[in-house]
């Protein structure tokens, strides 16, 4: 069974600074996808970034980028130029390839951006 | 375009009762998944339906059931409610399998 571990329950960062959230996962599969989701107090889960395991290039979405280390099974999220609106719970998630829609989530990291 | 819509947004039920939660996917999306998120935890997968057929089931008791209708909307049913069923229930839809999942705002279920 796949597992996702987020070792940082809470983090804080000053506005405009950079922060990195950690995630490790365990799987024996070779075809899979990794995601970072953001859940603000409004409760709605919002996709931040997605990485296909077969792609060596790290995914980037504006101020958000990942460091995907496949051999180490590590998938960290870097947020640059942090904004107050980035304050939220961040969840790392894993999905098997091959037709499954099952997302396996970590326990989350609560990120607070301070003014 | 409307996103994933869930109803109701909040619900209070008594132990032993039955509850039905509803989800309308984004127009054109054929896959719907359900997740349970207990306070302070990440969401846990309950069910996935694609083209009205169950494609996956998480480690939940038989008190939990679901179905998908011809218009791709979905219902999650929970029988004989327990206090431990209190959680945020999230629905996600996607165009097909292995594509981006879009989540609704969830139904907050409280069992007293």
mmCIF file with all atom_site columns, C-alpha atoms in Angstrom:
data_model
loop_
_atom_site.group_PDB
_atom_site.id
_atom_site.type_symbol
_atom_site.label_atom_id
_atom_site.label_alt_id
_atom_site.label_comp_id
_atom_site.label_asym_id
_atom_site.label_entity_id
_atom_site.label_seq_id
_atom_site.pdbx_PDB_ins_code
_atom_site.Cartn_x
_atom_site.Cartn_y
_atom_site.Cartn_z
_atom_site.occupancy
_atom_site.B_iso_or_equiv
_atom_site.pdbx_formal_charge
_atom_site.auth_seq_id
_atom_site.auth_comp_id
_atom_site.auth_asym_id
_atom_site.auth_atom_id
_atom_site.pdbx_PDB_model_num
ATOM 1   C CA . UNK A 1 1   ? 0.000   0.000  0.000   1.00 0.00 ? 1   UNK A CA 1
ATOM 2   C CA . UNK A 1 2   ? 1.156   3.499  -0.732  1.00 0.00 ? 2   UNK A CA 1
ATOM 3   C CA . UNK A 1 3   ? 1.868   5.912  2.097   1.00 0.00 ? 3   UNK A CA 1
ATOM 4   C CA . UNK A 1 4   ? 2.547   9.642  2.125   1.00 0.00 ? 4   UNK A CA 1
ATOM 5   C CA . UNK A 1 5   ? 4.392   11.323 4.974   1.00 0.00 ? 5   UNK A CA 1
ATOM 6   C CA . UNK A 1 6   ? 4.524   15.019 5.751   1.00 0.00 ? 6   UNK A CA 1
ATOM 7   C CA . UNK A 1 7   ? 6.882   15.511 8.670   1.00 0.00 ? 7   UNK A CA 1
ATOM 8   C CA . UNK A 1 8   ? 6.152   19.194 9.318   1.00 0.00 ? 8   UNK A CA 1
ATOM 9   C CA . UNK A 1 9   ? 2.784   19.671 11.059  1.00 0.00 ? 9   UNK A CA 1
ATOM 10  C CA . UNK A 1 10  ? 3.163   23.457 11.094  1.00 0.00 ? 10  UNK A CA 1
ATOM 11  C CA . UNK A 1 11  ? 5.374   26.048 9.434   1.00 0.00 ? 11  UNK A CA 1
ATOM 12  C CA . UNK A 1 12  ? 5.474   29.809 9.276   1.00 0.00 ? 12  UNK A CA 1
ATOM 13  C CA . UNK A 1 13  ? 7.144   32.256 6.920   1.00 0.00 ? 13  UNK A CA 1
ATOM 14  C CA . UNK A 1 14  ? 7.352   36.005 6.525   1.00 0.00 ? 14  UNK A CA 1
ATOM 15  C CA . UNK A 1 15  ? 5.587   37.624 3.630   1.00 0.00 ? 15  UNK A CA 1
ATOM 16  C CA . UNK A 1 16  ? 7.771   37.766 0.475   1.00 0.00 ? 16  UNK A CA 1
ATOM 17  C CA . UNK A 1 17  ? 10.121  35.062 1.737   1.00 0.00 ? 17  UNK A CA 1
ATOM 18  C CA . UNK A 1 18  ? 10.553  31.501 0.469   1.00 0.00 ? 18  UNK A CA 1
ATOM 19  C CA . UNK A 1 19  ? 9.410   28.354 2.243   1.00 0.00 ? 19  UNK A CA 1
ATOM 20  C CA . UNK A 1 20  ? 9.779   24.647 1.461   1.00 0.00 ? 20  UNK A CA 1
ATOM 21  C CA . UNK A 1 21  ? 7.305   21.980 2.557   1.00 0.00 ? 21  UNK A CA 1
ATOM 22  C CA . UNK A 1 22  ? 8.526   18.388 2.733   1.00 0.00 ? 22  UNK A CA 1
ATOM 23  C CA . UNK A 1 23  ? 6.855   15.197 1.568   1.00 0.00 ? 23  UNK A CA 1
ATOM 24  C CA . UNK A 1 24  ? 8.055   11.632 1.248   1.00 0.00 ? 24  UNK A CA 1
ATOM 25  C CA . UNK A 1 25  ? 6.125   8.690  -0.136  1.00 0.00 ? 25  UNK A CA 1
ATOM 26  C CA . UNK A 1 26  ? 6.438   4.963  -0.384  1.00 0.00 ? 26  UNK A CA 1
ATOM 27  C CA . UNK A 1 27  ? 5.410   2.891  -3.392  1.00 0.00 ? 27  UNK A CA 1
ATOM 28  C CA . UNK A 1 28  ? 6.572   -0.049 -5.459  1.00 0.00 ? 28  UNK A CA 1
ATOM 29  C CA . UNK A 1 29  ? 4.846   1.303  -8.556  1.00 0.00 ? 29  UNK A CA 1
ATOM 30  C CA . UNK A 1 30  ? 6.737   2.940  -11.421 1.00 0.00 ? 30  UNK A CA 1
ATOM 31  C CA . UNK A 1 31  ? 3.803   4.799  -12.983 1.00 0.00 ? 31  UNK A CA 1
ATOM 32  C CA . UNK A 1 32  ? 2.261   7.348  -10.651 1.00 0.00 ? 32  UNK A CA 1
ATOM 33  C CA . UNK A 1 33  ? 1.430   10.987 -10.087 1.00 0.00 ? 33  UNK A CA 1
ATOM 34  C CA . UNK A 1 34  ? 2.186   13.336 -7.218  1.00 0.00 ? 34  UNK A CA 1
ATOM 35  C CA . UNK A 1 35  ? 0.234   16.414 -6.197  1.00 0.00 ? 35  UNK A CA 1
ATOM 36  C CA . UNK A 1 36  ? 0.244   19.292 -3.781  1.00 0.00 ? 36  UNK A CA 1
ATOM 37  C CA . UNK A 1 37  ? -3.182  20.527 -2.713  1.00 0.00 ? 37  UNK A CA 1
ATOM 38  C CA . UNK A 1 38  ? -3.985  23.666 -0.739  1.00 0.00 ? 38  UNK A CA 1
ATOM 39  C CA . UNK A 1 39  ? -6.943  23.768 1.668   1.00 0.00 ? 39  UNK A CA 1
ATOM 40  C CA . UNK A 1 40  ? -7.741  27.246 3.005   1.00 0.00 ? 40  UNK A CA 1
ATOM 41  C CA . UNK A 1 41  ? -10.250 27.784 5.838   1.00 0.00 ? 41  UNK A CA 1
ATOM 42  C CA . UNK A 1 42  ? -13.002 27.764 3.202   1.00 0.00 ? 42  UNK A CA 1
ATOM 43  C CA . UNK A 1 43  ? -12.382 23.965 3.123   1.00 0.00 ? 43  UNK A CA 1
ATOM 44  C CA . UNK A 1 44  ? -12.181 23.637 -0.662  1.00 0.00 ? 44  UNK A CA 1
ATOM 45  C CA . UNK A 1 45  ? -9.211  21.567 -1.782  1.00 0.00 ? 45  UNK A CA 1
ATOM 46  C CA . UNK A 1 46  ? -7.357  23.381 -4.564  1.00 0.00 ? 46  UNK A CA 1
ATOM 47  C CA . UNK A 1 47  ? -4.717  21.786 -6.774  1.00 0.00 ? 47  UNK A CA 1
ATOM 48  C CA . UNK A 1 48  ? -1.426  23.678 -6.552  1.00 0.00 ? 48  UNK A CA 1
ATOM 49  C CA . UNK A 1 49  ? 0.860   21.557 -8.690  1.00 0.00 ? 49  UNK A CA 1
ATOM 50  C CA . UNK A 1 50  ? 1.092   18.133 -10.305 1.00 0.00 ? 50  UNK A CA 1
ATOM 51  C CA . UNK A 1 51  ? 4.082   15.960 -11.221 1.00 0.00 ? 51  UNK A CA 1
ATOM 52  C CA . UNK A 1 52  ? 4.115   12.857 -13.409 1.00 0.00 ? 52  UNK A CA 1
ATOM 53  C CA . UNK A 1 53  ? 6.644   10.301 -12.166 1.00 0.00 ? 53  UNK A CA 1
ATOM 54  C CA . UNK A 1 54  ? 7.970   9.615  -15.653 1.00 0.00 ? 54  UNK A CA 1
ATOM 55  C CA . UNK A 1 55  ? 8.947   13.258 -16.133 1.00 0.00 ? 55  UNK A CA 1
ATOM 56  C CA . UNK A 1 56  ? 12.406  14.149 -14.897 1.00 0.00 ? 56  UNK A CA 1
ATOM 57  C CA . UNK A 1 57  ? 11.777  17.882 -15.111 1.00 0.00 ? 57  UNK A CA 1
ATOM 58  C CA . UNK A 1 58  ? 10.395  19.414 -11.946 1.00 0.00 ? 58  UNK A CA 1
ATOM 59  C CA . UNK A 1 59  ? 6.941   20.972 -12.314 1.00 0.00 ? 59  UNK A CA 1
ATOM 60  C CA . UNK A 1 60  ? 6.536   24.734 -11.884 1.00 0.00 ? 60  UNK A CA 1
ATOM 61  C CA . UNK A 1 61  ? 3.426   26.898 -11.543 1.00 0.00 ? 61  UNK A CA 1
ATOM 62  C CA . UNK A 1 62  ? 4.214   30.572 -11.111 1.00 0.00 ? 62  UNK A CA 1
ATOM 63  C CA . UNK A 1 63  ? 5.542   30.975 -7.521  1.00 0.00 ? 63  UNK A CA 1
ATOM 64  C CA . UNK A 1 64  ? 5.185   27.259 -6.796  1.00 0.00 ? 64  UNK A CA 1
ATOM 65  C CA . UNK A 1 65  ? 7.757   24.655 -7.768  1.00 0.00 ? 65  UNK A CA 1
ATOM 66  C CA . UNK A 1 66  ? 8.617   21.140 -6.709  1.00 0.00 ? 66  UNK A CA 1
ATOM 67  C CA . UNK A 1 67  ? 11.811  19.228 -6.095  1.00 0.00 ? 67  UNK A CA 1
ATOM 68  C CA . UNK A 1 68  ? 11.015  15.695 -7.237  1.00 0.00 ? 68  UNK A CA 1
ATOM 69  C CA . UNK A 1 69  ? 13.647  13.155 -6.212  1.00 0.00 ? 69  UNK A CA 1
ATOM 70  C CA . UNK A 1 70  ? 12.324  9.849  -7.532  1.00 0.00 ? 70  UNK A CA 1
ATOM 71  C CA . UNK A 1 71  ? 15.051  7.606  -6.152  1.00 0.00 ? 71  UNK A CA 1
ATOM 72  C CA . UNK A 1 72  ? 14.685  9.139  -2.703  1.00 0.00 ? 72  UNK A CA 1
ATOM 73  C CA . UNK A 1 73  ? 10.862  9.153  -3.027  1.00 0.00 ? 73  UNK A CA 1
ATOM 74  C CA . UNK A 1 74  ? 10.800  12.784 -2.040  1.00 0.00 ? 74  UNK A CA 1
ATOM 75  C CA . UNK A 1 75  ? 8.491   15.503 -3.363  1.00 0.00 ? 75  UNK A CA 1
ATOM 76  C CA . UNK A 1 76  ? 8.938   18.901 -1.718  1.00 0.00 ? 76  UNK A CA 1
ATOM 77  C CA . UNK A 1 77  ? 7.038   22.102 -2.511  1.00 0.00 ? 77  UNK A CA 1
ATOM 78  C CA . UNK A 1 78  ? 8.780   25.464 -2.689  1.00 0.00 ? 78  UNK A CA 1
ATOM 79  C CA . UNK A 1 79  ? 6.718   28.616 -2.406  1.00 0.00 ? 79  UNK A CA 1
ATOM 80  C CA . UNK A 1 80  ? 8.555   31.763 -3.478  1.00 0.00 ? 80  UNK A CA 1
ATOM 81  C CA . UNK A 1 81  ? 7.567   35.329 -2.638  1.00 0.00 ? 81  UNK A CA 1
ATOM 82  C CA . UNK A 1 82  ? 5.053   34.082 -0.048  1.00 0.00 ? 82  UNK A CA 1
ATOM 83  C CA . UNK A 1 83  ? 1.769   35.978 0.131   1.00 0.00 ? 83  UNK A CA 1
ATOM 84  C CA . UNK A 1 84  ? -0.780  36.274 2.926   1.00 0.00 ? 84  UNK A CA 1
ATOM 85  C CA . UNK A 1 85  ? -3.234  34.347 0.755   1.00 0.00 ? 85  UNK A CA 1
ATOM 86  C CA . UNK A 1 86  ? -0.906  31.343 0.818   1.00 0.00 ? 86  UNK A CA 1
ATOM 87  C CA . UNK A 1 87  ? -1.911  30.727 4.443   1.00 0.00 ? 87  UNK A CA 1
ATOM 88  C CA . UNK A 1 88  ? -3.617  27.311 4.391   1.00 0.00 ? 88  UNK A CA 1
ATOM 89  C CA . UNK A 1 89  ? -3.210  23.602 5.000   1.00 0.00 ? 89  UNK A CA 1
ATOM 90  C CA . UNK A 1 90  ? -1.050  21.969 2.338   1.00 0.00 ? 90  UNK A CA 1
ATOM 91  C CA . UNK A 1 91  ? -1.474  18.302 1.511   1.00 0.00 ? 91  UNK A CA 1
ATOM 92  C CA . UNK A 1 92  ? 0.859   16.117 -0.483  1.00 0.00 ? 92  UNK A CA 1
ATOM 93  C CA . UNK A 1 93  ? -0.951  13.361 -2.385  1.00 0.00 ? 93  UNK A CA 1
ATOM 94  C CA . UNK A 1 94  ? -0.114  10.278 -4.438  1.00 0.00 ? 94  UNK A CA 1
ATOM 95  C CA . UNK A 1 95  ? -2.079  8.623  -7.236  1.00 0.00 ? 95  UNK A CA 1
ATOM 96  C CA . UNK A 1 96  ? -1.276  5.363  -9.008  1.00 0.00 ? 96  UNK A CA 1
ATOM 97  C CA . UNK A 1 97  ? -1.261  5.431  -12.764 1.00 0.00 ? 97  UNK A CA 1
ATOM 98  C CA . UNK A 1 98  ? -3.233  2.889  -14.716 1.00 0.00 ? 98  UNK A CA 1
ATOM 99  C CA . UNK A 1 99  ? -6.753  4.116  -14.283 1.00 0.00 ? 99  UNK A CA 1
ATOM 100 C CA . UNK A 1 100 ? -7.125  4.695  -10.577 1.00 0.00 ? 100 UNK A CA 1
ATOM 101 C CA . UNK A 1 101 ? -8.478  7.965  -9.243  1.00 0.00 ? 101 UNK A CA 1
ATOM 102 C CA . UNK A 1 102 ? -7.625  7.139  -5.643  1.00 0.00 ? 102 UNK A CA 1
ATOM 103 C CA . UNK A 1 103 ? -5.602  9.906  -4.027  1.00 0.00 ? 103 UNK A CA 1
ATOM 104 C CA . UNK A 1 104 ? -3.564  8.979  -0.951  1.00 0.00 ? 104 UNK A CA 1
ATOM 105 C CA . UNK A 1 105 ? -2.996  12.074 1.166   1.00 0.00 ? 105 UNK A CA 1
ATOM 106 C CA . UNK A 1 106 ? -0.478  12.965 3.830   1.00 0.00 ? 106 UNK A CA 1
ATOM 107 C CA . UNK A 1 107 ? -1.595  14.474 7.132   1.00 0.00 ? 107 UNK A CA 1
ATOM 108 C CA . UNK A 1 108 ? -0.883  17.975 5.948   1.00 0.00 ? 108 UNK A CA 1
ATOM 109 C CA . UNK A 1 109 ? 1.271   20.950 6.877   1.00 0.00 ? 109 UNK A CA 1
ATOM 110 C CA . UNK A 1 110 ? -0.336  24.095 8.256   1.00 0.00 ? 110 UNK A CA 1
ATOM 111 C CA . UNK A 1 111 ? 1.419   27.065 6.672   1.00 0.00 ? 111 UNK A CA 1
ATOM 112 C CA . UNK A 1 112 ? 1.049   30.545 8.120   1.00 0.00 ? 112 UNK A CA 1
ATOM 113 C CA . UNK A 1 113 ? 2.354   33.566 6.218   1.00 0.00 ? 113 UNK A CA 1
ATOM 114 C CA . UNK A 1 114 ? 3.030   36.462 8.560   1.00 0.00 ? 114 UNK A CA 1
ATOM 115 C CA . UNK A 1 115 ? 2.898   40.124 7.494   1.00 0.00 ? 115 UNK A CA 1
ATOM 116 C CA . UNK B 2 1   ? -18.786 27.349 -15.282 1.00 0.00 ? 1   UNK B CA 1
ATOM 117 C CA . UNK B 2 2   ? -20.049 25.803 -12.078 1.00 0.00 ? 2   UNK B CA 1
ATOM 118 C CA . UNK B 2 3   ? -17.551 23.827 -10.079 1.00 0.00 ? 3   UNK B CA 1
ATOM 119 C CA . UNK B 2 4   ? -18.250 20.690 -8.104  1.00 0.00 ? 4   UNK B CA 1
ATOM 120 C CA . UNK B 2 5   ? -21.288 21.299 -5.937  1.00 0.00 ? 5   UNK B CA 1
ATOM 121 C CA . UNK B 2 6   ? -22.140 19.380 -2.789  1.00 0.00 ? 6   UNK B CA 1
ATOM 122 C CA . UNK B 2 7   ? -25.262 19.440 -0.678  1.00 0.00 ? 7   UNK B CA 1
ATOM 123 C CA . UNK B 2 8   ? -25.987 20.027 2.065   1.00 0.00 ? 8   UNK B CA 1
ATOM 124 C CA . UNK B 2 9   ? -23.070 22.103 3.348   1.00 0.00 ? 9   UNK B CA 1
ATOM 125 C CA . UNK B 2 10  ? -23.714 21.224 6.976   1.00 0.00 ? 10  UNK B CA 1
ATOM 126 C CA . UNK B 2 11  ? -25.679 18.434 8.593   1.00 0.00 ? 11  UNK B CA 1
ATOM 127 C CA . UNK B 2 12  ? -26.338 17.251 12.133  1.00 0.00 ? 12  UNK B CA 1
ATOM 128 C CA . UNK B 2 13  ? -27.551 13.695 12.675  1.00 0.00 ? 13  UNK B CA 1
ATOM 129 C CA . UNK B 2 14  ? -28.152 11.432 15.658  1.00 0.00 ? 14  UNK B CA 1
ATOM 130 C CA . UNK B 2 15  ? -26.341 8.151  16.212  1.00 0.00 ? 15  UNK B CA 1
ATOM 131 C CA . UNK B 2 16  ? -28.033 5.279  14.407  1.00 0.00 ? 16  UNK B CA 1
ATOM 132 C CA . UNK B 2 17  ? -29.607 7.478  11.744  1.00 0.00 ? 17  UNK B CA 1
ATOM 133 C CA . UNK B 2 18  ? -28.993 7.351  8.020   1.00 0.00 ? 18  UNK B CA 1
ATOM 134 C CA . UNK B 2 19  ? -27.584 10.164 5.876   1.00 0.00 ? 19  UNK B CA 1
ATOM 135 C CA . UNK B 2 20  ? -27.397 10.892 2.149   1.00 0.00 ? 20  UNK B CA 1
ATOM 136 C CA . UNK B 2 21  ? -24.863 13.332 0.760   1.00 0.00 ? 21  UNK B CA 1
ATOM 137 C CA . UNK B 2 22  ? -25.060 14.606 -2.801  1.00 0.00 ? 22  UNK B CA 1
ATOM 138 C CA . UNK B 2 23  ? -22.520 15.708 -5.353  1.00 0.00 ? 23  UNK B CA 1
ATOM 139 C CA . UNK B 2 24  ? -22.845 17.268 -8.797  1.00 0.00 ? 24  UNK B CA 1
ATOM 140 C CA . UNK B 2 25  ? -19.653 17.069 -10.859 1.00 0.00 ? 25  UNK B CA 1
ATOM 141 C CA . UNK B 2 26  ? -18.357 19.669 -13.252 1.00 0.00 ? 26  UNK B CA 1
ATOM 142 C CA . UNK B 2 27  ? -20.219 19.453 -16.546 1.00 0.00 ? 27  UNK B CA 1
ATOM 143 C CA . UNK B 2 28  ? -18.604 16.817 -18.760 1.00 0.00 ? 28  UNK B CA 1
ATOM 144 C CA . UNK B 2 29  ? -16.787 15.081 -15.923 1.00 0.00 ? 29  UNK B CA 1
ATOM 145 C CA . UNK B 2 30  ? -17.530 11.374 -15.753 1.00 0.00 ? 30  UNK B CA 1
ATOM 146 C CA . UNK B 2 31  ? -15.519 10.359 -12.692 1.00 0.00 ? 31  UNK B CA 1
ATOM 147 C CA . UNK B 2 32  ? -16.612 11.104 -9.136  1.00 0.00 ? 32  UNK B CA 1
ATOM 148 C CA . UNK B 2 33  ? -14.733 10.217 -5.970  1.00 0.00 ? 33  UNK B CA 1
ATOM 149 C CA . UNK B 2 34  ? -15.656 10.564 -2.294  1.00 0.00 ? 34  UNK B CA 1
ATOM 150 C CA . UNK B 2 35  ? -13.299 11.270 0.602   1.00 0.00 ? 35  UNK B CA 1
ATOM 151 C CA . UNK B 2 36  ? -13.720 11.497 4.367   1.00 0.00 ? 36  UNK B CA 1
ATOM 152 C CA . UNK B 2 37  ? -11.626 14.107 6.170   1.00 0.00 ? 37  UNK B CA 1
ATOM 153 C CA . UNK B 2 38  ? -11.561 13.843 9.939   1.00 0.00 ? 38  UNK B CA 1
ATOM 154 C CA . UNK B 2 39  ? -10.476 16.988 11.771  1.00 0.00 ? 39  UNK B CA 1
ATOM 155 C CA . UNK B 2 40  ? -6.709  17.389 11.684  1.00 0.00 ? 40  UNK B CA 1
ATOM 156 C CA . UNK B 2 41  ? -6.120  14.649 9.119   1.00 0.00 ? 41  UNK B CA 1
ATOM 157 C CA . UNK B 2 42  ? -5.760  14.337 5.384   1.00 0.00 ? 42  UNK B CA 1
ATOM 158 C CA . UNK B 2 43  ? -8.725  13.080 3.333   1.00 0.00 ? 43  UNK B CA 1
ATOM 159 C CA . UNK B 2 44  ? -9.265  9.320  3.185   1.00 0.00 ? 44  UNK B CA 1
ATOM 160 C CA . UNK B 2 45  ? -10.549 7.707  -0.019  1.00 0.00 ? 45  UNK B CA 1
ATOM 161 C CA . UNK B 2 46  ? -13.996 6.118  0.236   1.00 0.00 ? 46  UNK B CA 1
ATOM 162 C CA . UNK B 2 47  ? -15.259 5.430  -3.306  1.00 0.00 ? 47  UNK B CA 1
ATOM 163 C CA . UNK B 2 48  ? -14.641 6.177  -6.939  1.00 0.00 ? 48  UNK B CA 1
ATOM 164 C CA . UNK B 2 49  ? -17.241 5.900  -9.691  1.00 0.00 ? 49  UNK B CA 1
ATOM 165 C CA . UNK B 2 50  ? -16.554 6.201  -13.389 1.00 0.00 ? 50  UNK B CA 1
ATOM 166 C CA . UNK B 2 51  ? -19.267 5.956  -16.010 1.00 0.00 ? 51  UNK B CA 1
ATOM 167 C CA . UNK B 2 52  ? -21.695 4.832  -13.302 1.00 0.00 ? 52  UNK B CA 1
ATOM 168 C CA . UNK B 2 53  ? -19.596 1.861  -12.238 1.00 0.00 ? 53  UNK B CA 1
ATOM 169 C CA . UNK B 2 54  ? -17.670 1.502  -8.999  1.00 0.00 ? 54  UNK B CA 1
ATOM 170 C CA . UNK B 2 55  ? -13.979 1.610  -9.842  1.00 0.00 ? 55  UNK B CA 1
ATOM 171 C CA . UNK B 2 56  ? -12.491 1.718  -6.381  1.00 0.00 ? 56  UNK B CA 1
ATOM 172 C CA . UNK B 2 57  ? -13.369 1.378  -2.722  1.00 0.00 ? 57  UNK B CA 1
ATOM 173 C CA . UNK B 2 58  ? -11.395 2.392  0.323   1.00 0.00 ? 58  UNK B CA 1
ATOM 174 C CA . UNK B 2 59  ? -11.176 0.678  3.678   1.00 0.00 ? 59  UNK B CA 1
ATOM 175 C CA . UNK B 2 60  ? -14.614 1.648  4.973   1.00 0.00 ? 60  UNK B CA 1
ATOM 176 C CA . UNK B 2 61  ? -17.354 -0.583 6.430   1.00 0.00 ? 61  UNK B CA 1
ATOM 177 C CA . UNK B 2 62  ? -20.387 -1.716 4.460   1.00 0.00 ? 62  UNK B CA 1
ATOM 178 C CA . UNK B 2 63  ? -22.427 0.991  6.169   1.00 0.00 ? 63  UNK B CA 1
ATOM 179 C CA . UNK B 2 64  ? -20.971 3.249  3.500   1.00 0.00 ? 64  UNK B CA 1
ATOM 180 C CA . UNK B 2 65  ? -22.382 2.965  -0.007  1.00 0.00 ? 65  UNK B CA 1
ATOM 181 C CA . UNK B 2 66  ? -22.559 5.152  -3.058  1.00 0.00 ? 66  UNK B CA 1
ATOM 182 C CA . UNK B 2 67  ? -23.925 5.328  -6.544  1.00 0.00 ? 67  UNK B CA 1
ATOM 183 C CA . UNK B 2 68  ? -23.591 7.421  -9.672  1.00 0.00 ? 68  UNK B CA 1
ATOM 184 C CA . UNK B 2 69  ? -26.534 8.432  -11.786 1.00 0.00 ? 69  UNK B CA 1
ATOM 185 C CA . UNK B 2 70  ? -26.863 8.702  -15.603 1.00 0.00 ? 70  UNK B CA 1
ATOM 186 C CA . UNK B 2 71  ? -26.165 12.447 -15.367 1.00 0.00 ? 71  UNK B CA 1
ATOM 187 C CA . UNK B 2 72  ? -22.930 11.578 -13.465 1.00 0.00 ? 72  UNK B CA 1
ATOM 188 C CA . UNK B 2 73  ? -24.085 13.090 -10.197 1.00 0.00 ? 73  UNK B CA 1
ATOM 189 C CA . UNK B 2 74  ? -23.472 10.936 -7.168  1.00 0.00 ? 74  UNK B CA 1
ATOM 190 C CA . UNK B 2 75  ? -24.812 10.096 -3.727  1.00 0.00 ? 75  UNK B CA 1
ATOM 191 C CA . UNK B 2 76  ? -22.942 8.842  -0.694  1.00 0.00 ? 76  UNK B CA 1
ATOM 192 C CA . UNK B 2 77  ? -25.068 6.977  1.838   1.00 0.00 ? 77  UNK B CA 1
ATOM 193 C CA . UNK B 2 78  ? -24.052 6.137  5.378   1.00 0.00 ? 78  UNK B CA 1
ATOM 194 C CA . UNK B 2 79  ? -26.247 3.882  7.531   1.00 0.00 ? 79  UNK B CA 1
ATOM 195 C CA . UNK B 2 80  ? -26.290 3.398  11.304  1.00 0.00 ? 80  UNK B CA 1
ATOM 196 C CA . UNK B 2 81  ? -24.257 6.532  11.960  1.00 0.00 ? 81  UNK B CA 1
ATOM 197 C CA . UNK B 2 82  ? -21.573 6.455  14.622  1.00 0.00 ? 82  UNK B CA 1
ATOM 198 C CA . UNK B 2 83  ? -19.984 9.370  16.449  1.00 0.00 ? 83  UNK B CA 1
ATOM 199 C CA . UNK B 2 84  ? -16.774 8.568  14.564  1.00 0.00 ? 84  UNK B CA 1
ATOM 200 C CA . UNK B 2 85  ? -18.478 9.308  11.248  1.00 0.00 ? 85  UNK B CA 1
ATOM 201 C CA . UNK B 2 86  ? -18.370 13.006 12.113  1.00 0.00 ? 86  UNK B CA 1
ATOM 202 C CA . UNK B 2 87  ? -16.152 14.518 9.439   1.00 0.00 ? 87  UNK B CA 1
ATOM 203 C CA . UNK B 2 88  ? -15.938 16.658 6.334   1.00 0.00 ? 88  UNK B CA 1
ATOM 204 C CA . UNK B 2 89  ? -17.036 14.637 3.319   1.00 0.00 ? 89  UNK B CA 1
ATOM 205 C CA . UNK B 2 90  ? -15.432 15.762 0.094   1.00 0.00 ? 90  UNK B CA 1
ATOM 206 C CA . UNK B 2 91  ? -16.494 14.979 -3.440  1.00 0.00 ? 91  UNK B CA 1
ATOM 207 C CA . UNK B 2 92  ? -14.104 15.311 -6.370  1.00 0.00 ? 92  UNK B CA 1
ATOM 208 C CA . UNK B 2 93  ? -14.781 15.053 -10.076 1.00 0.00 ? 93  UNK B CA 1
ATOM 209 C CA . UNK B 2 94  ? -12.473 14.571 -13.022 1.00 0.00 ? 94  UNK B CA 1
ATOM 210 C CA . UNK B 2 95  ? -12.878 14.383 -16.757 1.00 0.00 ? 95  UNK B CA 1
ATOM 211 C CA . UNK B 2 96  ? -11.626 10.835 -16.891 1.00 0.00 ? 96  UNK B CA 1
ATOM 212 C CA . UNK B 2 97  ? -9.202  8.712  -14.920 1.00 0.00 ? 97  UNK B CA 1
ATOM 213 C CA . UNK B 2 98  ? -5.728  9.957  -14.006 1.00 0.00 ? 98  UNK B CA 1
ATOM 214 C CA . UNK B 2 99  ? -6.681  13.550 -14.770 1.00 0.00 ? 99  UNK B CA 1
ATOM 215 C CA . UNK B 2 100 ? -6.895  16.486 -12.403 1.00 0.00 ? 100 UNK B CA 1
ATOM 216 C CA . UNK B 2 101 ? -9.446  16.063 -9.615  1.00 0.00 ? 101 UNK B CA 1
ATOM 217 C CA . UNK B 2 102 ? -11.537 19.125 -8.746  1.00 0.00 ? 102 UNK B CA 1
ATOM 218 C CA . UNK B 2 103 ? -12.995 19.189 -5.261  1.00 0.00 ? 103 UNK B CA 1
ATOM 219 C CA . UNK B 2 104 ? -16.221 20.576 -3.914  1.00 0.00 ? 104 UNK B CA 1
ATOM 220 C CA . UNK B 2 105 ? -16.436 22.527 -0.658  1.00 0.00 ? 105 UNK B CA 1
ATOM 221 C CA . UNK B 2 106 ? -17.581 19.478 1.224   1.00 0.00 ? 106 UNK B CA 1
ATOM 222 C CA . UNK B 2 107 ? -20.384 18.525 3.566   1.00 0.00 ? 107 UNK B CA 1
ATOM 223 C CA . UNK B 2 108 ? -19.656 18.911 7.270   1.00 0.00 ? 108 UNK B CA 1
ATOM 224 C CA . UNK B 2 109 ? -21.424 16.008 9.029   1.00 0.00 ? 109 UNK B CA 1
ATOM 225 C CA . UNK B 2 110 ? -21.770 16.058 12.790  1.00 0.00 ? 110 UNK B CA 1
ATOM 226 C CA . UNK B 2 111 ? -23.126 12.972 14.541  1.00 0.00 ? 111 UNK B CA 1
ATOM 227 C CA . UNK B 2 112 ? -24.409 13.549 18.076  1.00 0.00 ? 112 UNK B CA 1
#
